[in-house]
Structures are given as structure tokens and as C-alpha cells.
Amino acid sequence: MSKIKLITKGLVKDNPTFALVLGMCPTLGTTTSALNGMGMGVATMCVLVLSNMVISAVARFIPDKVRIPSYIVIISAFVTIIQLLMQVFLPSLYETLGLFIPLIVVNCIVLGRAEAFANKNSVIDSACDGLGIGLGFTLSLTVIGLVREVLGSGSAFNWHFLGGDGMLIFVLAPGAFLVLGYLMVLFKKLTAKKEE
Amino acid sequence: MTYVIILISAIFVNNILLSQFWGICPFLGVSKQVNTAVGMSAAVTFVMALATCVTWLLQYYVLVPLKIKYLQTVSFILVLAGLVQMVEIILKKISPQLYQSLGIFLPLITTNCAVLGVALMVVQKQFTFGGESHMLGLGESVVFAVASAIGFGLAITLFAGIREQLEISEVPKSFRGIPIALITAGIMAMAFMGFSGMV
């Protein structure tokens, strides 16, 4: 039960994007389409699960003073692995996401979970926590990407259902801020109702 | 001439905050007052110039000759973390006054993706000036880093000015805090789009 709770809490209650407001850079930068957002979310999720597992396993042996640099080394090692794998197997996605892949290292979600959860919980729990938060992140990036794609290019998951081009502004930079802003308002409104 | 183009392009046209989305966390976090925004941008300018200089040398004199370019991410982030720590210690020793005003922002910069982003960009991307594209040299890289940081400072300071006004105006309940900040940033990004096509 508790493991399922660990996984599902990241979806709404502890959603990294809408509730915790962490990792804003990739959230805004990579969501030009639903698939791009999803790709970024899955890449981050892989890093999150793997680094959470390793950090929870070795946390006991790391002196307290050097723990942050050590976590960063572990995280960046996994980021490099994911980067190399994507370069080989998903070259076009790698090309679109560009520098945002190496920038997963400085994504505050990953280091935040290591510091707040993984270093004091078991390997399995940490993996579940990483999976939950990762799924929440993937979900929000996909939703933002979908909204921007529908409004901006009149398509969904690369499926063009409109003849025209859509409103280009939503694919460009200002659209990212506007869509995320309004979705956050919607999220606040919905969760506030639930609490009442 | 190249330097002028780099300056204008990095400050206005390709503003790292409003068109690349690097450094959004401090952009939303420390932009409630103009004073702190100015302090943060000064610290970012200083660290970004120094960091780009060091990582450029690391890339071309260590990683490339040894054929270990795949260690780029790992080595850059370690160098950056070390550098920030070192700057903090040196600043504390030689200029306590400067440390007083910049000190609190320094630890935040390690996780500022703008610094790592710019450091990675100057060694990965080809830049086009007047029809020919090439990798940036050391001088150009540092100018690019300083210009990016100025662009960051410009955006965050303007934004802080707007947010100070927002604090005292009536905002609908669901919009309070981050959402209205994001929407404001969106409108600012639209204004900055007016510069596109300039270079």
C-alpha cells in the first residue's frame, strides 16, 4: 500500500511542476510539443530513479560534509549515460532537446529528492519515490506540451487535425510562460476545491 | 565587430532567460525586490565569466587532447561547484563588503542552470557571424558569457520592478504568487521578441 502511495503522490499532491514548482527550466524550454515534453520527462525520470537508488544505497558511507558534491557526481554520471544512450537510439529527440539533456544535472528535482528522500530511506522506497515524482513530472510536461502543440501548431502528438498552422506564439517562448501560468491557475483552482 | 554582434545578440535577441529558459528558478525566486535582483545578477555575471573561462580551457586543453569529451557534463559541474565555493572563500577574505552583498547568492548559483548552460553552449555550438560559422575562441566565449549574464540581469531587474508593483495591486486569488509572475514573464518575453531578426 505505502509503495503505491509513494508512486501516486507525485501525480497530483506532490506534483513537481504544479505543486512544488521545481525544475522550471526544462518545463518551459522543452515543451514545444507533447512528444518533446514526454521525452524530456522520461529522460529525467530515468535519471531520478537510478540516482535515487544509488544514493540511498551509498548514503551511509558518504561523510556529511561532502554529500552534495558526491550526489552531483552520481547524478551527472547517470545523466551522461542517458545522454549517450539517447544520442545513439533517439538521435532526433536528442537533437531537439539539445542542451537540456546535460542540464538535467542541475535540475533541482533530482538533487532535491536525493537530499529530501533518498538519503534516509531504503533502496526500494527511493526507487518508488523517484518513479512517482518522475511520472508526475512526465505527466505535467506532456500536458503542457500538448496544450502548446494544439494551440500553436494545430496538432496533437504529431497528428495534424487542423489544416492550418495554429497560433505560432504558443510554440515560441512567450507561449511557454503563458500556458504554464494559466495551467497553474487551473491546478490551484481544482486542488483548492478538493480541499474544501 | 564580432564582439558587438555577440553582445547585442546575447543581451536582447537570444536572452537566456526569456528565450532559452535558463535560470528560471532564481528568476522566479529572487525577483521580488529590485535590490536583491541586482545583487543576484552581479554575482551571476562574475561567476559566469569566470566559469566559462575555466571550462573553455578545460575543454580545449584537457578533455579534447585526452579524447574524454564524454566526461564533459561530469567535469564541468564539478569545476563549477568547486569554483563557486572558492570564489566564496576568496571573497570573504579579501572583500568582506562585496561578500556581504553577493555572498548569499553564491551557493544558489551552483544549481543555476544558466551558468552550466552557457559553459556547455560555447564549447558545443557553432556560431554564425557574417556568413561564416565557427566555434567560439576564448575571448569571444568570455564576451558571450558576460553578455548573457547582462541579459539575465536586465530581464530579472525589469521583472523585479514589475513584481514590486504587483505586490501592491489586487490579483485574483488563484493567480497570486507564481502564476501571475509567469504570465507577466510571458508578456515580457513577447516584448523581447520584438528584437528578433535584429542580428
mmCIF file of N, CA, C and O in Angstrom, chain A residues 21-26 28-29 69 72-73 76-77 79-80 83-84 99-100 102-103 105-106 108 111 148 169 172-174 176-178 180-182 184-185 188-189, chain B residues 17-25 27-28 70 73-74 77-78 110-113 116-117 120-121 124 173-179 182-183 185-187 189-190 193:
data_model
loop_
_atom_site.group_PDB
_atom_site.id
_atom_site.type_symbol
_atom_site.label_atom_id
_atom_site.label_comp_id
_atom_site.label_asym_id
_atom_site.label_seq_id
_atom_site.Cartn_x
_atom_site.Cartn_y
_atom_site.Cartn_z
ATOM 1 N N VAL A 21 6.581 23.420 -7.764
ATOM 2 C CA VAL A 21 7.215 24.426 -8.634
ATOM 3 C C VAL A 21 8.731 24.260 -8.659
ATOM 4 O O VAL A 21 9.492 25.164 -8.325
ATOM 5 N N LEU A 22 9.177 23.059 -9.067
ATOM 6 C CA LEU A 22 10.605 22.789 -9.197
ATOM 7 C C LEU A 22 10.917 22.442 -10.654
ATOM 8 O O LEU A 22 10.048 22.014 -11.400
ATOM 9 N N GLY A 23 12.172 22.624 -11.014
ATOM 10 C CA GLY A 23 12.604 22.228 -12.357
ATOM 11 C C GLY A 23 11.907 22.990 -13.465
ATOM 12 O O GLY A 23 11.449 22.425 -14.446
ATOM 13 N N MET A 24 11.839 24.307 -13.298
ATOM 14 C CA MET A 24 11.094 25.125 -14.258
ATOM 15 C C MET A 24 11.787 25.240 -15.620
ATOM 16 O O MET A 24 11.129 25.407 -16.633
ATOM 17 N N CYS A 25 13.125 25.173 -15.631
ATOM 18 C CA CYS A 25 13.826 25.417 -16.902
ATOM 19 C C CYS A 25 13.432 24.412 -17.981
ATOM 20 O O CYS A 25 12.958 24.811 -19.037
ATOM 21 N N PRO A 26 13.577 23.077 -17.734
ATOM 22 C CA PRO A 26 13.144 22.145 -18.777
ATOM 23 C C PRO A 26 11.636 22.194 -19.007
ATOM 24 O O PRO A 26 11.180 21.979 -20.131
ATOM 25 N N LEU A 28 9.700 24.720 -19.137
ATOM 26 C CA LEU A 28 9.374 25.758 -20.112
ATOM 27 C C LEU A 28 10.096 25.523 -21.432
ATOM 28 O O LEU A 28 9.557 25.774 -22.507
ATOM 29 N N GLY A 29 11.331 25.036 -21.346
ATOM 30 C CA GLY A 29 12.175 25.004 -22.534
ATOM 31 C C GLY A 29 11.917 23.867 -23.498
ATOM 32 O O GLY A 29 12.168 23.998 -24.688
ATOM 33 N N PRO A 69 28.392 17.463 -3.177
ATOM 34 C CA PRO A 69 29.227 17.181 -4.354
ATOM 35 C C PRO A 69 29.167 15.711 -4.776
ATOM 36 O O PRO A 69 29.120 15.412 -5.968
ATOM 37 N N ILE A 72 26.059 15.087 -6.659
ATOM 38 C CA ILE A 72 26.120 15.671 -8.000
ATOM 39 C C ILE A 72 26.917 14.785 -8.941
ATOM 40 O O ILE A 72 26.550 14.600 -10.096
ATOM 41 N N VAL A 73 28.015 14.188 -8.423
ATOM 42 C CA VAL A 73 28.821 13.301 -9.280
ATOM 43 C C VAL A 73 27.988 12.087 -9.696
ATOM 44 O O VAL A 73 27.972 11.700 -10.872
ATOM 45 N N SER A 76 25.378 13.222 -12.227
ATOM 46 C CA SER A 76 25.914 13.560 -13.551
ATOM 47 C C SER A 76 26.407 12.321 -14.290
ATOM 48 O O SER A 76 26.377 12.275 -15.526
ATOM 49 N N ALA A 77 26.838 11.292 -13.535
ATOM 50 C CA ALA A 77 27.225 10.052 -14.200
ATOM 51 C C ALA A 77 26.024 9.441 -14.915
ATOM 52 O O ALA A 77 26.111 9.054 -16.092
ATOM 53 N N VAL A 79 23.325 11.041 -15.862
ATOM 54 C CA VAL A 79 22.931 11.934 -16.957
ATOM 55 C C VAL A 79 23.775 11.654 -18.196
ATOM 56 O O VAL A 79 23.261 11.573 -19.312
ATOM 57 N N THR A 80 25.088 11.441 -17.979
ATOM 58 C CA THR A 80 25.962 11.149 -19.113
ATOM 59 C C THR A 80 25.547 9.845 -19.793
ATOM 60 O O THR A 80 25.522 9.757 -21.026
ATOM 61 N N GLN A 83 22.459 10.478 -21.739
ATOM 62 C CA GLN A 83 22.816 11.324 -22.884
ATOM 63 C C GLN A 83 23.399 10.484 -24.023
ATOM 64 O O GLN A 83 22.986 10.599 -25.175
ATOM 65 N N LEU A 84 24.340 9.587 -23.664
ATOM 66 C CA LEU A 84 24.981 8.756 -24.690
ATOM 67 C C LEU A 84 23.974 7.794 -25.303
ATOM 68 O O LEU A 84 23.953 7.586 -26.522
ATOM 69 N N LEU A 99 20.750 21.027 -25.299
ATOM 70 C CA LEU A 99 21.486 21.204 -24.048
ATOM 71 C C LEU A 99 20.660 20.877 -22.821
ATOM 72 O O LEU A 99 21.198 20.781 -21.728
ATOM 73 N N PHE A 100 19.345 20.724 -22.965
ATOM 74 C CA PHE A 100 18.542 20.435 -21.787
ATOM 75 C C PHE A 100 18.825 19.047 -21.222
ATOM 76 O O PHE A 100 18.522 18.785 -20.059
ATOM 77 N N PRO A 102 22.057 17.507 -20.855
ATOM 78 C CA PRO A 102 23.079 17.646 -19.801
ATOM 79 C C PRO A 102 22.609 18.521 -18.637
ATOM 80 O O PRO A 102 23.067 18.341 -17.515
ATOM 81 N N LEU A 103 21.670 19.415 -18.889
ATOM 82 C CA LEU A 103 21.213 20.299 -17.807
ATOM 83 C C LEU A 103 20.320 19.583 -16.787
ATOM 84 O O LEU A 103 19.937 20.185 -15.791
ATOM 85 N N VAL A 105 21.391 17.591 -14.845
ATOM 86 C CA VAL A 105 22.264 17.578 -13.661
ATOM 87 C C VAL A 105 21.855 18.660 -12.667
ATOM 88 O O VAL A 105 21.829 18.432 -11.460
ATOM 89 N N VAL A 106 21.554 19.857 -13.174
ATOM 90 C CA VAL A 106 21.238 20.956 -12.260
ATOM 91 C C VAL A 106 19.740 21.112 -12.040
ATOM 92 O O VAL A 106 19.293 22.115 -11.503
ATOM 93 N N CYS A 108 16.638 20.937 -10.093
ATOM 94 C CA CYS A 108 16.537 20.865 -8.624
ATOM 95 C C CYS A 108 15.701 19.683 -8.164
ATOM 96 O O CYS A 108 15.828 19.254 -7.024
ATOM 97 N N LEU A 111 18.284 16.580 -7.397
ATOM 98 C CA LEU A 111 19.066 16.780 -6.177
ATOM 99 C C LEU A 111 18.146 16.910 -4.962
ATOM 100 O O LEU A 111 18.439 16.411 -3.873
ATOM 101 N N ARG A 148 0.384 23.374 -25.695
ATOM 102 C CA ARG A 148 1.131 24.268 -26.587
ATOM 103 C C ARG A 148 1.084 23.781 -28.032
ATOM 104 O O ARG A 148 1.009 24.574 -28.964
ATOM 105 N N ILE A 169 2.643 31.793 -31.681
ATOM 106 C CA ILE A 169 3.163 32.360 -30.432
ATOM 107 C C ILE A 169 3.248 31.319 -29.312
ATOM 108 O O ILE A 169 4.119 31.379 -28.452
ATOM 109 N N LEU A 172 6.475 29.450 -29.524
ATOM 110 C CA LEU A 172 7.615 30.299 -29.190
ATOM 111 C C LEU A 172 7.673 30.561 -27.685
ATOM 112 O O LEU A 172 6.768 30.171 -26.928
ATOM 113 N N ALA A 173 8.728 31.247 -27.269
ATOM 114 C CA ALA A 173 8.991 31.426 -25.836
ATOM 115 C C ALA A 173 7.831 32.009 -25.012
ATOM 116 O O ALA A 173 7.514 31.466 -23.952
ATOM 117 N N PRO A 174 7.174 33.090 -25.450
ATOM 118 C CA PRO A 174 6.122 33.657 -24.589
ATOM 119 C C PRO A 174 5.019 32.658 -24.284
ATOM 120 O O PRO A 174 4.483 32.624 -23.170
ATOM 121 N N ALA A 176 5.211 29.543 -23.732
ATOM 122 C CA ALA A 176 5.577 28.637 -22.644
ATOM 123 C C ALA A 176 5.183 29.235 -21.307
ATOM 124 O O ALA A 176 4.552 28.582 -20.480
ATOM 125 N N PHE A 177 5.547 30.511 -21.102
ATOM 126 C CA PHE A 177 5.220 31.175 -19.837
ATOM 127 C C PHE A 177 3.710 31.268 -19.655
ATOM 128 O O PHE A 177 3.182 30.988 -18.581
ATOM 129 N N LEU A 178 3.013 31.689 -20.731
ATOM 130 C CA LEU A 178 1.573 31.901 -20.609
ATOM 131 C C LEU A 178 0.843 30.598 -20.307
ATOM 132 O O LEU A 178 0.022 30.530 -19.388
ATOM 133 N N LEU A 180 1.995 27.744 -19.035
ATOM 134 C CA LEU A 180 2.292 27.233 -17.699
ATOM 135 C C LEU A 180 1.578 28.064 -16.640
ATOM 136 O O LEU A 180 1.011 27.526 -15.684
ATOM 137 N N GLY A 181 1.562 29.388 -16.831
ATOM 138 C CA GLY A 181 0.893 30.264 -15.876
ATOM 139 C C GLY A 181 -0.578 29.929 -15.744
ATOM 140 O O GLY A 181 -1.083 29.721 -14.636
ATOM 141 N N TYR A 182 -1.260 29.824 -16.886
ATOM 142 C CA TYR A 182 -2.702 29.557 -16.824
ATOM 143 C C TYR A 182 -3.013 28.141 -16.346
ATOM 144 O O TYR A 182 -3.978 27.926 -15.615
ATOM 145 N N MET A 184 -1.267 26.532 -14.199
ATOM 146 C CA MET A 184 -1.055 26.557 -12.759
ATOM 147 C C MET A 184 -2.270 27.146 -12.035
ATOM 148 O O MET A 184 -2.662 26.668 -10.967
ATOM 149 N N VAL A 185 -2.859 28.177 -12.641
ATOM 150 C CA VAL A 185 -4.086 28.758 -12.083
ATOM 151 C C VAL A 185 -5.175 27.690 -12.009
ATOM 152 O O VAL A 185 -5.828 27.501 -10.983
ATOM 153 N N LYS A 188 -4.413 25.169 -9.274
ATOM 154 C CA LYS A 188 -4.694 25.753 -7.956
ATOM 155 C C LYS A 188 -6.192 25.735 -7.680
ATOM 156 O O LYS A 188 -6.638 25.403 -6.598
ATOM 157 N N LYS A 189 -6.947 26.141 -8.691
ATOM 158 C CA LYS A 189 -8.399 26.220 -8.566
ATOM 159 C C LYS A 189 -8.968 24.833 -8.260
ATOM 160 O O LYS A 189 -9.785 24.665 -7.359
ATOM 161 N N LEU B 17 17.210 34.115 -20.375
ATOM 162 C CA LEU B 17 16.028 33.849 -19.559
ATOM 163 C C LEU B 17 14.780 33.720 -20.404
ATOM 164 O O LEU B 17 14.014 32.770 -20.287
ATOM 165 N N LEU B 18 14.568 34.705 -21.258
ATOM 166 C CA LEU B 18 13.267 34.788 -21.915
ATOM 167 C C LEU B 18 13.192 34.027 -23.232
ATOM 168 O O LEU B 18 12.110 33.838 -23.766
ATOM 169 N N SER B 19 14.331 33.576 -23.779
ATOM 170 C CA SER B 19 14.186 32.745 -24.972
ATOM 171 C C SER B 19 14.807 31.368 -24.819
ATOM 172 O O SER B 19 14.418 30.438 -25.497
ATOM 173 N N GLN B 20 15.796 31.195 -23.902
ATOM 174 C CA GLN B 20 16.372 29.861 -23.690
ATOM 175 C C GLN B 20 15.814 29.201 -22.436
ATOM 176 O O GLN B 20 16.019 28.008 -22.240
ATOM 177 N N PHE B 21 15.214 29.974 -21.555
ATOM 178 C CA PHE B 21 14.664 29.476 -20.296
ATOM 179 C C PHE B 21 15.714 28.938 -19.340
ATOM 180 O O PHE B 21 15.451 28.025 -18.585
ATOM 181 N N TRP B 22 16.942 29.490 -19.378
ATOM 182 C CA TRP B 22 17.922 29.048 -18.392
ATOM 183 C C TRP B 22 17.889 29.995 -17.219
ATOM 184 O O TRP B 22 17.900 31.208 -17.385
ATOM 185 N N GLY B 23 17.909 29.428 -16.013
ATOM 186 C CA GLY B 23 17.939 30.270 -14.820
ATOM 187 C C GLY B 23 16.576 30.767 -14.410
ATOM 188 O O GLY B 23 16.433 31.832 -13.845
ATOM 189 N N ILE B 24 15.530 29.978 -14.690
ATOM 190 C CA ILE B 24 14.184 30.388 -14.310
ATOM 191 C C ILE B 24 14.005 30.343 -12.790
ATOM 192 O O ILE B 24 13.296 31.167 -12.228
ATOM 193 N N CYS B 25 14.684 29.387 -12.121
ATOM 194 C CA CYS B 25 14.497 29.282 -10.665
ATOM 195 C C CYS B 25 14.859 30.581 -9.947
ATOM 196 O O CYS B 25 14.037 31.111 -9.213
ATOM 197 N N PHE B 27 15.089 33.410 -11.310
ATOM 198 C CA PHE B 27 14.238 34.430 -11.933
ATOM 199 C C PHE B 27 12.920 34.544 -11.161
ATOM 200 O O PHE B 27 12.425 35.633 -10.901
ATOM 201 N N LEU B 28 12.350 33.396 -10.785
ATOM 202 C CA LEU B 28 11.106 33.433 -10.009
ATOM 203 C C LEU B 28 11.370 33.611 -8.522
ATOM 204 O O LEU B 28 10.580 34.202 -7.811
ATOM 205 N N TYR B 70 33.338 12.833 -23.460
ATOM 206 C CA TYR B 70 32.084 12.372 -22.851
ATOM 207 C C TYR B 70 32.028 12.682 -21.363
ATOM 208 O O TYR B 70 30.977 12.579 -20.750
ATOM 209 N N THR B 73 29.965 16.736 -19.031
ATOM 210 C CA THR B 73 28.959 17.115 -18.033
ATOM 211 C C THR B 73 29.508 16.956 -16.619
ATOM 212 O O THR B 73 29.411 17.856 -15.793
ATOM 213 N N VAL B 74 30.111 15.774 -16.356
ATOM 214 C CA VAL B 74 30.610 15.490 -15.012
ATOM 215 C C VAL B 74 31.680 16.496 -14.611
ATOM 216 O O VAL B 74 31.627 17.091 -13.531
ATOM 217 N N ILE B 77 30.402 20.306 -14.151
ATOM 218 C CA ILE B 77 29.610 20.617 -12.954
ATOM 219 C C ILE B 77 30.493 20.589 -11.709
ATOM 220 O O ILE B 77 30.346 21.402 -10.804
ATOM 221 N N LEU B 78 31.484 19.666 -11.705
ATOM 222 C CA LEU B 78 32.400 19.627 -10.565
ATOM 223 C C LEU B 78 33.235 20.882 -10.491
ATOM 224 O O LEU B 78 33.406 21.483 -9.428
ATOM 225 N N THR B 110 25.386 27.554 -7.963
ATOM 226 C CA THR B 110 25.808 26.219 -8.393
ATOM 227 C C THR B 110 24.669 25.509 -9.106
ATOM 228 O O THR B 110 24.870 24.820 -10.100
ATOM 229 N N THR B 111 23.460 25.670 -8.602
ATOM 230 C CA THR B 111 22.335 24.977 -9.228
ATOM 231 C C THR B 111 21.592 25.885 -10.211
ATOM 232 O O THR B 111 20.478 25.598 -10.604
ATOM 233 N N ASN B 112 22.235 26.983 -10.610
ATOM 234 C CA ASN B 112 21.623 27.840 -11.619
ATOM 235 C C ASN B 112 22.004 27.288 -12.984
ATOM 236 O O ASN B 112 23.175 27.285 -13.350
ATOM 237 N N CYS B 113 21.006 26.814 -13.728
ATOM 238 C CA CYS B 113 21.376 26.123 -14.957
ATOM 239 C C CYS B 113 21.919 27.085 -16.005
ATOM 240 O O CYS B 113 22.529 26.668 -16.972
ATOM 241 N N LEU B 116 25.862 26.641 -16.105
ATOM 242 C CA LEU B 116 26.278 25.412 -16.795
ATOM 243 C C LEU B 116 25.852 25.461 -18.264
ATOM 244 O O LEU B 116 26.587 25.041 -19.155
ATOM 245 N N GLY B 117 24.666 25.999 -18.522
ATOM 246 C CA GLY B 117 24.163 26.067 -19.896
ATOM 247 C C GLY B 117 25.068 26.875 -20.790
ATOM 248 O O GLY B 117 25.444 26.428 -21.880
ATOM 249 N N LEU B 120 28.405 25.094 -21.393
ATOM 250 C CA LEU B 120 28.288 23.994 -22.350
ATOM 251 C C LEU B 120 28.054 24.517 -23.756
ATOM 252 O O LEU B 120 28.581 23.987 -24.739
ATOM 253 N N MET B 121 27.259 25.599 -23.857
ATOM 254 C CA MET B 121 26.885 26.109 -25.183
ATOM 255 C C MET B 121 28.102 26.599 -25.944
ATOM 256 O O MET B 121 28.235 26.332 -27.125
ATOM 257 N N GLN B 124 29.956 23.759 -27.493
ATOM 258 C CA GLN B 124 29.233 22.774 -28.301
ATOM 259 C C GLN B 124 28.662 23.331 -29.584
ATOM 260 O O GLN B 124 28.539 22.642 -30.569
ATOM 261 N N LYS B 173 -7.400 35.503 -6.560
ATOM 262 C CA LYS B 173 -6.798 34.569 -5.611
ATOM 263 C C LYS B 173 -5.974 33.453 -6.275
ATOM 264 O O LYS B 173 -4.853 33.179 -5.878
ATOM 265 N N SER B 174 -6.557 32.837 -7.309
ATOM 266 C CA SER B 174 -5.843 31.710 -7.921
ATOM 267 C C SER B 174 -4.600 32.160 -8.668
ATOM 268 O O SER B 174 -3.714 31.369 -8.944
ATOM 269 N N PHE B 175 -4.525 33.443 -9.025
ATOM 270 C CA PHE B 175 -3.391 33.933 -9.800
ATOM 271 C C PHE B 175 -2.226 34.355 -8.919
ATOM 272 O O PHE B 175 -1.147 34.611 -9.414
ATOM 273 N N ARG B 176 -2.460 34.470 -7.596
ATOM 274 C CA ARG B 176 -1.431 35.021 -6.721
ATOM 275 C C ARG B 176 -0.165 34.191 -6.712
ATOM 276 O O ARG B 176 -0.217 32.975 -6.820
ATOM 277 N N GLY B 177 0.976 34.850 -6.580
ATOM 278 C CA GLY B 177 2.255 34.159 -6.483
ATOM 279 C C GLY B 177 2.830 33.821 -7.843
ATOM 280 O O GLY B 177 2.929 34.671 -8.721
ATOM 281 N N ILE B 178 3.194 32.526 -8.017
ATOM 282 C CA ILE B 178 3.901 32.117 -9.230
ATOM 283 C C ILE B 178 3.079 32.309 -10.517
ATOM 284 O O ILE B 178 3.613 32.808 -11.509
ATOM 285 N N PRO B 179 1.771 31.936 -10.558
ATOM 286 C CA PRO B 179 1.057 32.053 -11.838
ATOM 287 C C PRO B 179 1.097 33.450 -12.447
ATOM 288 O O PRO B 179 1.445 33.598 -13.627
ATOM 289 N N LEU B 182 4.453 34.165 -13.859
ATOM 290 C CA LEU B 182 4.714 33.506 -15.136
ATOM 291 C C LEU B 182 4.028 34.233 -16.284
ATOM 292 O O LEU B 182 4.603 34.404 -17.367
ATOM 293 N N ILE B 183 2.798 34.672 -16.045
ATOM 294 C CA ILE B 183 2.071 35.359 -17.112
ATOM 295 C C ILE B 183 2.750 36.698 -17.433
ATOM 296 O O ILE B 183 2.922 37.059 -18.602
ATOM 297 N N ALA B 185 5.918 37.270 -17.057
ATOM 298 C CA ALA B 185 7.123 36.913 -17.792
ATOM 299 C C ALA B 185 6.793 36.622 -19.253
ATOM 300 O O ALA B 185 7.574 36.949 -20.155
ATOM 301 N N GLY B 186 5.638 35.993 -19.494
ATOM 302 C CA GLY B 186 5.221 35.710 -20.864
ATOM 303 C C GLY B 186 5.061 36.982 -21.672
ATOM 304 O O GLY B 186 5.502 37.063 -22.828
ATOM 305 N N ILE B 187 4.453 37.985 -21.051
ATOM 306 C CA ILE B 187 4.256 39.251 -21.764
ATOM 307 C C ILE B 187 5.604 39.939 -22.002
ATOM 308 O O ILE B 187 5.859 40.500 -23.070
ATOM 309 N N ALA B 189 8.432 38.344 -22.390
ATOM 310 C CA ALA B 189 9.087 37.594 -23.458
ATOM 311 C C ALA B 189 8.568 38.044 -24.811
ATOM 312 O O ALA B 189 9.305 38.122 -25.797
ATOM 313 N N MET B 190 7.257 38.367 -24.858
ATOM 314 C CA MET B 190 6.672 38.860 -26.102
ATOM 315 C C MET B 190 7.334 40.165 -26.515
ATOM 316 O O MET B 190 7.649 40.392 -27.674
ATOM 317 N N MET B 193 10.600 39.606 -27.948
ATOM 318 C CA MET B 193 10.577 39.033 -29.300
ATOM 319 C C MET B 193 10.686 40.112 -30.365
ATOM 320 O O MET B 193 11.043 39.851 -31.498
#
